[in-house]
Coordinates of C-alpha atoms in Angstrom, one line a residue:
Chain A
M1217 CA -1.2 -31.9 -5.1
S1218 CA 1.5 -30.1 -7.1
S1219 CA 5.0 -30.2 -5.8
F1220 CA 7.4 -27.3 -6.0
Y1221 CA 10.9 -28.7 -5.6
G1222 CA 9.5 -31.3 -3.3
V1223 CA 7.4 -28.9 -1.3
E1224 CA 3.6 -29.5 -1.4
L1225 CA 1.4 -26.5 -1.0
K1226 CA -2.3 -26.3 -0.1
S1227 CA -2.8 -22.9 -1.4
R1228 CA -2.3 -22.3 -5.2
L1229 CA -2.0 -18.6 -4.8
L1230 CA 1.4 -17.1 -4.4
L1231 CA 1.5 -13.4 -3.4
G1232 CA 4.1 -10.7 -4.0
T1233 CA 4.8 -8.3 -1.2
S1234 CA 5.6 -4.8 -2.9
R1235 CA 3.3 -1.8 -3.3
Y1236 CA 1.0 -2.3 -0.4
P1237 CA -0.2 0.7 1.5
S1238 CA 1.7 -0.7 4.5
P1239 CA 3.4 -3.9 5.9
A1240 CA 0.3 -4.3 8.3
V1241 CA -2.0 -4.2 5.2
L1242 CA 0.2 -6.7 3.5
E1243 CA 0.1 -9.0 6.5
R1244 CA -3.7 -9.0 6.5
A1245 CA -3.8 -9.6 2.8
V1246 CA -1.4 -12.5 3.1
K1247 CA -3.7 -14.1 5.7
A1248 CA -6.9 -13.4 3.8
S1249 CA -5.3 -14.9 0.7
G1250 CA -4.3 -18.0 2.5
A1251 CA -1.0 -18.0 0.5
E1252 CA 1.7 -20.1 1.9
V1253 CA 4.4 -18.6 -0.2
V1254 CA 5.2 -14.9 -0.7
T1255 CA 7.8 -13.4 -3.1
V1256 CA 10.1 -10.8 -1.8
S1257 CA 12.2 -8.4 -4.0
L1258 CA 15.7 -7.6 -3.1
R1259 CA 16.5 -4.3 -4.7
R1260 CA 20.1 -4.3 -5.7
E1261 CA 20.4 -0.8 -4.4
S1262 CA 20.4 -2.2 -0.8
G1263 CA 24.1 -2.7 -1.4
T1264 CA 25.2 -4.7 1.5
G1265 CA 21.9 -6.5 1.4
R1266 CA 21.3 -6.2 5.1
A1267 CA 19.6 -2.9 4.8
G1268 CA 16.2 -4.1 4.2
Q1269 CA 16.1 -6.3 7.2
A1270 CA 13.4 -4.6 9.2
F1271 CA 10.9 -5.1 6.3
W1272 CA 12.1 -8.6 5.7
S1273 CA 11.9 -9.6 9.3
L1274 CA 8.4 -8.4 9.2
I1275 CA 7.6 -10.8 6.3
Q1276 CA 9.5 -13.6 7.8
S1277 CA 7.5 -13.1 11.0
M1278 CA 4.3 -13.7 8.9
G1279 CA 5.0 -17.6 9.0
V1280 CA 4.9 -18.1 5.4
R1281 CA 7.5 -19.5 3.0
V1282 CA 9.7 -16.8 1.4
L1283 CA 10.3 -17.0 -2.5
P1284 CA 13.0 -14.3 -2.9
N1285 CA 13.0 -12.7 -6.4
T1286 CA 15.5 -10.9 -8.6
A1287 CA 13.0 -8.3 -9.8
G1288 CA 14.6 -5.3 -11.6
C1289 CA 17.7 -7.3 -12.6
H1290 CA 18.6 -6.6 -16.3
S1291 CA 21.6 -8.8 -16.7
V1292 CA 22.7 -12.3 -15.9
K1293 CA 25.4 -11.1 -13.5
E1294 CA 22.9 -9.0 -11.7
A1295 CA 20.4 -11.7 -11.2
V1296 CA 23.0 -14.2 -10.1
T1297 CA 24.5 -11.8 -7.6
T1298 CA 21.0 -11.0 -6.2
A1299 CA 20.3 -14.8 -6.0
H1300 CA 23.4 -15.2 -3.8
M1301 CA 22.3 -12.5 -1.6
A1302 CA 18.8 -14.0 -1.3
R1303 CA 20.0 -17.4 -0.4
E1304 CA 22.2 -15.8 2.3
L1305 CA 19.5 -13.6 3.7
F1306 CA 16.5 -16.0 3.6
D1307 CA 18.4 -19.2 3.9
T1308 CA 16.4 -20.9 1.1
P1309 CA 17.6 -22.4 -2.2
W1310 CA 14.4 -21.0 -3.8
I1311 CA 14.8 -18.1 -6.2
K1312 CA 12.2 -16.7 -8.5
L1313 CA 14.5 -15.6 -11.4
E1314 CA 13.7 -12.5 -13.3
V1315 CA 15.9 -11.1 -16.0
I1316 CA 14.2 -8.2 -17.5
G1317 CA 15.0 -7.6 -21.2
E1318 CA 12.9 -4.5 -22.1
A1319 CA 12.2 -1.7 -19.6
D1320 CA 8.9 -0.7 -20.9
T1321 CA 7.0 -4.0 -21.0
L1322 CA 9.3 -5.7 -18.5
Q1323 CA 9.4 -8.6 -20.9
P1324 CA 11.9 -11.3 -19.8
D1325 CA 15.3 -11.6 -21.5
V1326 CA 14.9 -15.1 -22.3
F1327 CA 18.4 -15.6 -23.3
G1328 CA 19.7 -14.3 -20.2
L1329 CA 17.2 -16.1 -18.3
V1330 CA 18.2 -19.5 -19.7
E1331 CA 21.8 -18.7 -18.9
A1332 CA 21.2 -17.5 -15.4
A1333 CA 18.9 -20.5 -14.7
R1334 CA 21.8 -22.8 -15.8
I1335 CA 24.3 -21.1 -13.5
L1336 CA 22.0 -21.1 -10.5
S1337 CA 20.7 -24.6 -11.0
E1338 CA 24.2 -25.9 -11.1
E1339 CA 25.0 -24.0 -7.8
G1340 CA 22.1 -25.8 -6.2
F1341 CA 19.5 -23.3 -6.4
E1342 CA 15.8 -24.2 -7.0
V1343 CA 14.8 -21.8 -9.7
F1344 CA 11.3 -20.6 -10.5
P1345 CA 11.9 -18.7 -13.8
Y1346 CA 9.7 -15.8 -14.8
T1347 CA 9.4 -16.6 -18.6
T1348 CA 7.1 -16.2 -21.7
E1349 CA 4.9 -18.9 -22.9
D1350 CA 7.4 -19.7 -25.7
L1351 CA 7.8 -23.6 -25.7
V1352 CA 11.3 -23.6 -26.9
V1353 CA 12.5 -21.4 -24.2
A1354 CA 10.6 -23.5 -21.8
E1355 CA 12.4 -26.5 -23.0
R1356 CA 15.7 -24.8 -22.5
L1357 CA 14.9 -23.8 -19.0
V1358 CA 13.9 -27.4 -18.1
E1359 CA 17.2 -28.5 -19.6
A1360 CA 18.9 -25.9 -17.5
G1361 CA 17.5 -27.5 -14.5
C1362 CA 14.3 -25.7 -13.8
R1363 CA 11.6 -27.9 -12.3
V1364 CA 8.8 -25.1 -12.2
L1365 CA 7.9 -22.8 -15.0
M1366 CA 6.3 -19.4 -14.6
P1367 CA 4.9 -18.0 -17.9
W1368 CA 3.4 -14.5 -17.8
G1369 CA -0.2 -13.9 -18.3
A1370 CA 0.5 -10.3 -19.5
P1371 CA 3.2 -7.8 -18.6
I1372 CA 3.8 -7.2 -15.0
G1373 CA 1.2 -4.9 -13.4
S1374 CA -0.8 -4.6 -16.5
A1375 CA -3.9 -6.3 -15.0
R1376 CA -4.7 -7.6 -18.5
G1377 CA -5.2 -11.2 -17.7
L1378 CA -4.4 -14.0 -20.1
N1379 CA -3.0 -12.4 -23.3
N1380 CA -2.3 -15.6 -25.0
V1381 CA -4.8 -18.4 -23.8
Y1382 CA -3.7 -20.6 -26.8
G1383 CA 0.1 -20.4 -25.9
L1384 CA -0.5 -21.1 -22.0
R1385 CA -2.8 -24.0 -23.0
S1386 CA -0.1 -25.4 -25.3
M1387 CA 2.4 -25.0 -22.6
R1388 CA 0.3 -27.0 -20.2
A1389 CA -0.1 -29.8 -22.8
H1390 CA 3.6 -29.7 -23.6
F1391 CA 4.7 -30.0 -19.9
P1392 CA 2.2 -32.2 -18.2
E1393 CA 4.7 -33.0 -15.4
I1394 CA 6.2 -29.8 -14.7
P1395 CA 4.4 -27.5 -12.2
L1396 CA 3.3 -24.4 -14.1
V1397 CA 2.5 -21.1 -12.4
V1398 CA 1.0 -18.0 -14.2
D1399 CA 3.0 -15.2 -13.1
A1400 CA 2.1 -11.5 -13.7
G1401 CA -0.4 -9.5 -15.5
L1402 CA -3.5 -10.8 -13.7
G1403 CA -6.0 -8.0 -12.7
V1404 CA -9.2 -9.6 -11.3
P1405 CA -10.0 -13.0 -9.7
S1406 CA -11.7 -14.3 -13.0
H1407 CA -8.2 -14.2 -14.6
A1408 CA -6.8 -16.2 -11.9
A1409 CA -9.8 -18.6 -12.2
A1410 CA -9.2 -18.9 -16.0
A1411 CA -5.6 -19.7 -15.5
M1412 CA -6.5 -22.4 -13.0
E1413 CA -9.2 -23.8 -15.4
L1414 CA -6.4 -24.2 -18.0
G1415 CA -4.9 -26.8 -15.6
Y1416 CA -2.1 -24.5 -14.3
D1417 CA -0.8 -25.5 -10.8
A1418 CA -0.9 -22.0 -9.3
V1419 CA -0.9 -18.3 -10.0
L1420 CA 1.5 -15.6 -8.8
L1421 CA 0.4 -12.1 -8.4
N1422 CA 1.1 -8.8 -6.6
T1423 CA -0.2 -5.6 -8.1
A1424 CA -3.8 -6.8 -8.4
V1425 CA -4.0 -7.3 -4.7
A1426 CA -1.7 -4.6 -3.6
E1427 CA -3.2 -1.7 -5.6
A1428 CA -6.8 -2.8 -5.2
G1429 CA -9.0 -0.3 -3.2
D1430 CA -9.2 -2.7 -0.5
P1431 CA -6.2 -5.2 -0.7
V1432 CA -7.3 -7.5 2.0
E1433 CA -10.8 -8.1 0.4
M1434 CA -9.1 -8.4 -3.0
A1435 CA -6.8 -11.0 -1.6
R1436 CA -9.7 -13.0 -0.4
A1437 CA -11.4 -12.7 -3.7
F1438 CA -8.4 -14.1 -5.5
A1439 CA -8.2 -17.1 -3.2
L1440 CA -11.8 -17.9 -4.2
G1441 CA -11.0 -17.4 -7.8
V1442 CA -8.1 -19.7 -7.6
E1443 CA -10.0 -22.2 -5.7
A1444 CA -13.0 -22.0 -8.2
G1445 CA -10.7 -22.4 -11.2
R1446 CA -8.9 -25.4 -9.8
A1447 CA -12.2 -27.1 -8.8
A1448 CA -13.5 -26.5 -12.2
Y1449 CA -10.4 -28.0 -13.9
L1450 CA -10.7 -30.9 -11.7
A1451 CA -14.4 -31.4 -12.4
R1452 CA -13.6 -31.7 -16.1
P1453 CA -15.7 -28.8 -17.8
M1454 CA -17.9 -29.6 -20.6
E1455 CA -16.7 -28.8 -24.3
P1456 CA -18.0 -25.6 -25.9
R1457 CA -20.1 -26.2 -29.1
D1458 CA -21.7 -23.8 -31.7
M1459 CA -25.4 -24.8 -31.4
A1460 CA -27.7 -24.8 -28.4
V1461 CA -28.2 -28.1 -26.7
P1462 CA -31.5 -27.6 -24.7
S1463 CA -31.4 -29.0 -21.3
T1464 CA -35.1 -29.9 -21.6
P1465 CA -36.1 -31.7 -24.8
V1466 CA -38.6 -29.7 -26.9
I1467 CA -39.7 -32.4 -29.3
G1468 CA -42.7 -34.4 -27.9
K1469 CA -43.5 -31.8 -25.1
A1470 CA -47.1 -31.8 -24.1
A1471 CA -49.4 -29.7 -26.5
L1472 CA -51.1 -27.1 -24.5
G1473 CA -54.2 -25.1 -25.2
D1474 CA -56.8 -27.7 -26.3
Chain B
M70 CA 7.8 31.5 30.8
G71 CA 8.6 29.7 34.0
S72 CA 10.4 26.4 34.3
P73 CA 9.3 24.0 31.5
V74 CA 6.5 21.5 32.2
V75 CA 7.2 19.5 29.2
S76 CA 10.5 18.6 27.6
I77 CA 10.4 17.6 23.8
I78 CA 13.4 15.6 22.6
G79 CA 14.1 16.1 18.7
A80 CA 13.6 19.3 16.8
G81 CA 12.6 17.8 13.5
V82 CA 9.1 18.4 12.2
A83 CA 7.4 16.4 14.9
G84 CA 9.2 18.0 17.6
L85 CA 8.8 21.4 16.4
A86 CA 5.2 21.0 15.6
C87 CA 4.5 19.5 19.1
A88 CA 6.5 22.4 20.8
T89 CA 4.4 25.0 18.7
E90 CA 1.1 23.3 19.5
L91 CA 1.9 23.0 23.2
A92 CA 3.0 26.7 23.4
D93 CA -0.1 27.8 21.5
R94 CA -2.1 26.1 24.2
G95 CA -0.1 27.8 27.0
V96 CA 2.1 24.8 28.1
A97 CA 5.6 25.7 29.1
V98 CA 7.9 23.6 26.9
E99 CA 11.6 23.2 26.1
L100 CA 13.1 21.5 23.1
L101 CA 16.1 19.6 23.2
E102 CA 18.1 18.7 19.9
R103 CA 21.0 16.4 19.8
S104 CA 22.7 17.9 16.8
A105 CA 24.2 21.3 16.8
R106 CA 22.0 22.9 14.1
L107 CA 18.4 22.8 13.1
G108 CA 17.9 20.0 10.6
E109 CA 21.3 18.5 10.8
S110 CA 19.9 15.2 11.8
A111 CA 16.2 15.4 10.9
C112 CA 14.8 13.6 8.0
S113 CA 12.3 16.2 7.7
W114 CA 15.1 18.4 6.4
M115 CA 14.9 16.2 3.2
A116 CA 11.2 16.2 2.8
G117 CA 9.3 17.4 -0.2
G118 CA 7.0 19.5 1.9
M119 CA 3.8 18.6 0.1
L120 CA 0.6 19.1 1.9
A121 CA -1.4 16.7 -0.3
P122 CA -3.7 14.6 1.6
W123 CA -5.7 13.5 -1.4
C124 CA -2.6 12.7 -3.6
E125 CA -1.4 10.5 -0.8
R126 CA -4.8 9.0 -0.5
A127 CA -4.3 7.2 -3.8
T128 CA -1.4 5.2 -2.3
T129 CA -2.0 5.1 1.3
D130 CA -4.5 4.3 4.0
E131 CA -7.6 6.7 3.7
I132 CA -6.9 8.0 7.3
V133 CA -4.0 9.8 6.0
A134 CA -6.2 12.1 4.1
R135 CA -8.7 12.5 6.9
L136 CA -5.8 13.2 9.4
G137 CA -4.0 15.4 7.0
E138 CA -6.6 17.6 5.8
P139 CA -6.7 20.1 8.7
S140 CA -2.9 20.3 8.6
I141 CA -3.1 22.6 5.6
D142 CA -4.8 25.2 7.8
W143 CA -2.3 24.7 10.6
W144 CA 0.6 25.3 8.3
R145 CA -1.1 28.4 6.9
R146 CA -1.4 29.7 10.4
H147 CA 2.0 28.8 11.5
Y148 CA 4.0 29.3 8.4
P149 CA 3.1 32.3 6.1
G150 CA 5.2 30.8 3.3
T151 CA 2.7 28.0 2.8
V152 CA 1.6 28.1 -0.9
S153 CA -1.9 27.1 -1.7
Q154 CA -1.9 26.4 -5.4
G155 CA -3.2 22.9 -5.4
S156 CA -1.1 20.1 -7.1
L157 CA -1.1 18.5 -10.5
V158 CA -0.8 14.7 -11.4
L159 CA 0.3 13.9 -14.9
T160 CA 1.4 11.0 -17.1
P161 CA 3.1 10.6 -20.4
P162 CA 0.3 9.6 -22.9
R163 CA 1.5 6.2 -23.1
D164 CA 0.7 5.6 -19.4
A165 CA -2.6 7.3 -19.4
A166 CA -4.3 4.3 -17.7
D167 CA -2.1 5.0 -14.6
L168 CA -3.9 8.4 -14.3
T169 CA -7.4 6.6 -14.2
R170 CA -6.2 4.2 -11.6
F171 CA -4.8 7.0 -9.5
A172 CA -8.2 8.9 -9.8
A173 CA -10.1 5.8 -8.8
R174 CA -8.3 5.5 -5.6
T175 CA -8.8 9.1 -4.3
E176 CA -11.1 12.3 -4.3
R177 CA -11.2 16.1 -4.4
Y178 CA -9.7 16.4 -7.9
E179 CA -10.8 17.7 -11.3
W180 CA -10.0 16.1 -14.7
I181 CA -8.2 18.9 -16.6
D182 CA -7.3 19.0 -20.3
G183 CA -4.2 20.3 -22.0
D184 CA -5.6 23.9 -22.2
R185 CA -6.3 23.9 -18.5
I186 CA -2.8 22.5 -17.9
A187 CA -1.4 25.4 -19.9
A188 CA -3.4 27.9 -18.0
L189 CA -2.2 26.6 -14.7
E190 CA 1.4 25.8 -15.7
P191 CA 2.3 27.7 -18.9
D192 CA 5.7 26.0 -19.2
L193 CA 3.9 22.6 -19.5
A194 CA 1.8 24.0 -22.5
G195 CA 1.4 21.3 -25.2
R196 CA 3.4 18.7 -23.3
F197 CA 0.5 16.8 -21.6
R198 CA -3.1 16.3 -22.8
R199 CA -4.8 15.3 -19.4
A200 CA -4.0 15.7 -15.8
L201 CA -5.6 15.6 -12.4
F202 CA -5.8 18.9 -10.6
F203 CA -6.2 18.9 -6.7
P204 CA -7.2 22.4 -6.1
D205 CA -7.2 22.2 -2.3
E206 CA -3.7 21.0 -1.7
A207 CA -0.7 23.0 -0.6
H208 CA 3.0 23.0 -0.4
L209 CA 5.9 24.6 1.5
E210 CA 9.6 24.7 1.8
P211 CA 10.4 22.3 4.5
R212 CA 13.7 24.0 5.7
K213 CA 12.1 27.4 5.9
A214 CA 9.0 26.1 7.5
L215 CA 11.1 24.3 10.1
A216 CA 13.1 27.5 10.7
S217 CA 10.0 29.5 10.9
L218 CA 8.6 27.3 13.6
A219 CA 11.9 27.4 15.6
A220 CA 11.9 31.2 15.2
G221 CA 8.3 31.4 16.4
L222 CA 9.2 29.3 19.5
E223 CA 12.2 31.3 20.3
A224 CA 10.1 34.5 20.0
R225 CA 7.8 33.2 22.6
G226 CA 10.6 32.4 24.9
V227 CA 10.7 28.6 24.3
P228 CA 14.3 27.4 24.6
I229 CA 15.7 25.2 21.8
R230 CA 18.9 23.6 23.4
F231 CA 21.1 22.2 20.7
G232 CA 23.7 19.7 21.5
I233 CA 21.5 17.9 24.0
G234 CA 19.4 15.0 23.2
G235 CA 19.7 11.4 24.3
K236 CA 17.1 9.0 25.6
P237 CA 14.1 10.3 27.6
P238 CA 15.3 9.5 31.1
E239 CA 18.2 12.0 30.7
A240 CA 15.8 14.7 30.0
G241 CA 14.1 16.9 32.5
P242 CA 11.9 16.0 35.6
G243 CA 8.6 16.7 34.1
L244 CA 6.7 15.0 31.2
V245 CA 8.8 14.2 28.2
V246 CA 7.7 13.9 24.6
D247 CA 10.0 11.8 22.6
C248 CA 10.2 13.0 18.9
R249 CA 13.5 11.4 18.0
G250 CA 12.2 9.7 15.0
L251 CA 14.3 6.7 14.0
A252 CA 16.7 7.3 16.9
A253 CA 13.9 6.3 19.3
R254 CA 14.1 2.6 18.1
D255 CA 15.9 1.8 21.3
E256 CA 12.4 2.1 22.9
L257 CA 10.3 1.4 19.9
P258 CA 11.5 -1.8 18.6
D259 CA 8.8 -2.0 15.7
L260 CA 10.0 1.2 14.2
R261 CA 11.8 0.8 10.9
G262 CA 13.6 3.1 8.3
V263 CA 12.2 3.6 4.9
R264 CA 14.8 5.1 2.6
G265 CA 13.9 8.2 0.6
E266 CA 16.2 9.9 -1.9
M267 CA 15.9 13.4 -3.2
L268 CA 17.5 15.9 -5.6
V269 CA 17.6 19.6 -5.7
V270 CA 18.2 21.4 -8.9
R271 CA 18.2 25.0 -10.0
T272 CA 17.1 26.4 -13.5
R273 CA 15.6 29.7 -14.6
D274 CA 14.2 28.0 -17.9
V275 CA 11.3 26.4 -16.2
S276 CA 8.9 27.7 -13.7
L277 CA 6.2 25.9 -11.9
S278 CA 3.6 27.1 -9.3
R279 CA 2.7 23.9 -7.7
P280 CA 4.0 20.4 -7.1
V281 CA 3.7 18.1 -10.0
R282 CA 3.5 14.3 -9.7
L283 CA 4.5 12.3 -12.5
L284 CA 3.0 8.8 -12.4
H285 CA 5.0 6.1 -13.9
P286 CA 4.4 2.4 -13.6
R287 CA 7.7 1.8 -11.6
I288 CA 9.0 5.2 -10.6
P289 CA 6.5 7.7 -9.6
L290 CA 8.0 10.9 -8.7
Y291 CA 7.2 14.4 -7.9
I292 CA 8.7 17.9 -8.5
V293 CA 8.2 20.6 -6.0
P294 CA 9.0 24.2 -6.9
R295 CA 11.0 25.9 -4.0
G296 CA 11.0 29.4 -5.6
D297 CA 13.9 31.3 -7.1
G298 CA 14.4 28.7 -9.8
V299 CA 15.0 25.9 -7.2
F300 CA 13.1 22.6 -7.6
M301 CA 13.2 19.5 -5.2
I302 CA 12.5 16.2 -6.9
G303 CA 11.7 13.2 -5.0
A304 CA 11.2 10.6 -3.8
T305 CA 12.0 7.0 -3.9
M306 CA 10.6 4.6 -1.2
I307 CA 12.8 1.7 -0.6
E308 CA 12.5 -0.7 2.1
S309 CA 16.1 -0.3 3.2
E310 CA 17.8 1.1 6.1
E311 CA 21.1 1.9 4.4
R312 CA 22.3 5.4 5.0
R313 CA 24.6 5.5 2.1
A314 CA 24.6 8.2 -0.5
V315 CA 22.1 8.3 -3.4
S316 CA 22.7 5.5 -5.9
V317 CA 23.3 6.0 -9.6
R318 CA 20.1 4.4 -10.5
S319 CA 18.0 6.5 -8.2
A320 CA 19.7 9.6 -9.4
M321 CA 19.0 8.6 -12.9
E322 CA 15.4 7.9 -12.2
L323 CA 15.1 11.3 -10.5
L324 CA 16.7 13.2 -13.2
N325 CA 14.8 11.3 -15.8
A326 CA 11.6 12.3 -14.2
A327 CA 12.5 16.1 -14.4
Y328 CA 13.6 15.6 -17.9
T329 CA 10.4 13.9 -18.9
L330 CA 8.4 16.9 -17.4
H331 CA 10.3 19.3 -19.3
P332 CA 13.5 18.8 -21.3
A333 CA 14.8 22.3 -20.0
F334 CA 15.6 20.4 -16.8
G335 CA 18.4 18.7 -18.7
E336 CA 20.2 22.1 -18.4
A337 CA 19.5 22.6 -14.9
E338 CA 22.3 22.8 -12.1
I339 CA 22.4 20.0 -9.6
V340 CA 22.3 21.6 -6.2
E341 CA 22.0 18.7 -3.8
L342 CA 21.5 15.0 -3.8
G343 CA 20.5 13.5 -0.4
A344 CA 19.0 10.4 1.2
D345 CA 17.7 9.7 4.6
L346 CA 15.5 7.1 6.6
R347 CA 11.9 7.8 7.5
P348 CA 10.8 6.4 10.8
T349 CA 7.9 4.1 10.3
F350 CA 5.6 1.8 12.1
P351 CA 4.4 -1.4 10.5
D352 CA 1.1 0.2 9.5
N353 CA 2.8 3.2 8.0
L354 CA 0.9 5.5 10.3
P355 CA 2.0 7.7 13.1
C356 CA 1.0 6.9 16.6
I357 CA 1.7 8.1 20.1
R358 CA 2.7 5.7 22.8
R359 CA 3.1 6.0 26.7
T360 CA 5.7 4.6 28.9
G361 CA 5.8 6.1 32.3
R362 CA 6.1 9.8 32.0
V363 CA 7.3 9.7 28.3
L364 CA 5.0 10.1 25.4
H365 CA 6.5 8.6 22.2
A366 CA 5.3 10.6 19.2
N367 CA 6.7 8.9 16.1
G368 CA 6.1 7.1 12.7
L369 CA 5.3 10.0 10.5
F370 CA 6.7 7.9 7.6
R371 CA 6.7 10.1 4.3
H372 CA 3.9 12.2 5.9
G373 CA 6.1 14.3 8.0
F374 CA 4.6 17.8 7.1
L375 CA 1.3 16.4 6.4
L376 CA 0.6 14.6 9.7
A377 CA 2.9 16.6 12.1
P378 CA 0.1 18.9 13.1
W379 CA -2.2 16.0 13.8
L380 CA 0.5 14.4 15.9
A381 CA 1.1 17.6 17.8
R382 CA -2.6 18.0 18.6
Q383 CA -2.7 14.5 20.0
V384 CA 0.4 15.2 22.0
A385 CA -1.1 18.4 23.3
D386 CA -4.3 16.7 24.2
A387 CA -2.6 14.0 26.2
V388 CA -0.4 16.5 27.9
L389 CA -3.2 18.9 28.9
L390 CA -5.1 15.9 30.3
E391 CA -2.0 14.9 32.3
T392 CA -1.3 18.3 33.6
R393 CA -5.0 19.3 34.2
D394 CA -4.5 18.9 38.1
A395 CA -0.8 20.0 37.9
D396 CA 0.2 23.5 39.4
I397 CA 0.2 25.5 36.3
P398 CA -3.2 27.3 36.3
E399 CA -1.7 30.3 34.6
R400 CA -0.8 28.3 31.6
R401 CA -4.1 26.5 31.5
H402 CA -6.0 29.7 31.0
A403 CA -3.4 31.7 29.1

């Protein structure tokens, strides 16, 4: 079982909480997904930070672990301030760290990310960094104190699946001991299954469920995809090859027709 | 009319629609409003005023479209200023996939091309290649519509008593309909506020005949023409209950949307920036709850004008059921 800063989770699906038709639908989707961890965004516009309380207490009443995130932060300072606010509000050292570098692709600013990860780790936060599949950046994040890495599958909300399977596979090989989570860009359960088949410890998604025609059913479908992918990984899939290998031998088969 | 049978608390869109519907059905009502003037503390004052059940369908429960569809007629009957020109949904070419996503989640639209866009909205000619046109939708100017309902009630002798509000027990001896919105939290603990921000600008350089929604991966926005060169731009949805003024970021997003739609908005005058909280239940749908002689009608969320007529019909049905045996025969058959 993978351990996220000492916490062992049965479900390998982490779910975001924004963009659902309503908190009631969100709650049913969380249940259907079996997720034990949900991410919650603290919009910085909340100012005092207390203002979103009605929504946040709805989420806390779902009985799942909250992973607050710094979504929408574009600078180290913003991200660090938001993390402080999150720790106070949700009483958790966990923080999903996003430092956005580019507004159109929401690509992480990996330089700011490493810096913020270092600051927050030193302050005792347990950082879940949203990063790319770049190995050097990943190394720096581990050096900064991160014990979980969350590379993107594709840009946030794009539903494109795993854009760089080679890169994600290298990352898995490079960090056999660090829990790895594919975060963002998944669209359908087969994308989640593909990530799990690569040996990833979990996937984190939001829009693919929240904006599905039926979010609750899609949440269930993703749970199945994650479970299938994980089981397949543990079952050690056969290697692909170029030529056919008949499952029934053709040489020496009985000659018919005489 | 004789002494009121039903007291309605709150003269926002919910209270005014309930009072109107009850008066239509011959029930004697009075309307109590805590603030001194119409709209002063009603979040419907800040609304967009789109009667857009099928556009809403793309991002909410399908029931919103079902309950909201008859509202278009209700408003046409009760507010002659209701504009039935449909609505338009656009994206910049780069985000074209969002338009397909939007379409997949709703109905009652037509795909239209640049020529058709230009025919509908000449000022948008050459700016967008594809759009969704929802021909059956409508829109209205919320403040005028509220004032028109209020005037209609007064004309029928329904008193609107300003400066009186408060909790239901303080209201009259008969049935009470609590339409206080978020202020009813004292009795409806699962009600929450969802913040919305809006901007009003004025320009003579652009003209639009219908609401235009601009899809954007993060900041979907709409622009509603209010006539006389006035446009309302909304609306953010933030799970926050803070009542402070519009933030710089939100203002930037709202302004940017207008500018994307047409650069001439860059020269427009800013008339108003406002924010308020929408009263919302956990399923984001309105409902009516009964405690003793009080009917709580609440939770219109961002669908105040779209769903207030439905809410009003439900309230009227419940009230008539209640008063069927009461001594008001002349009202029952009025």
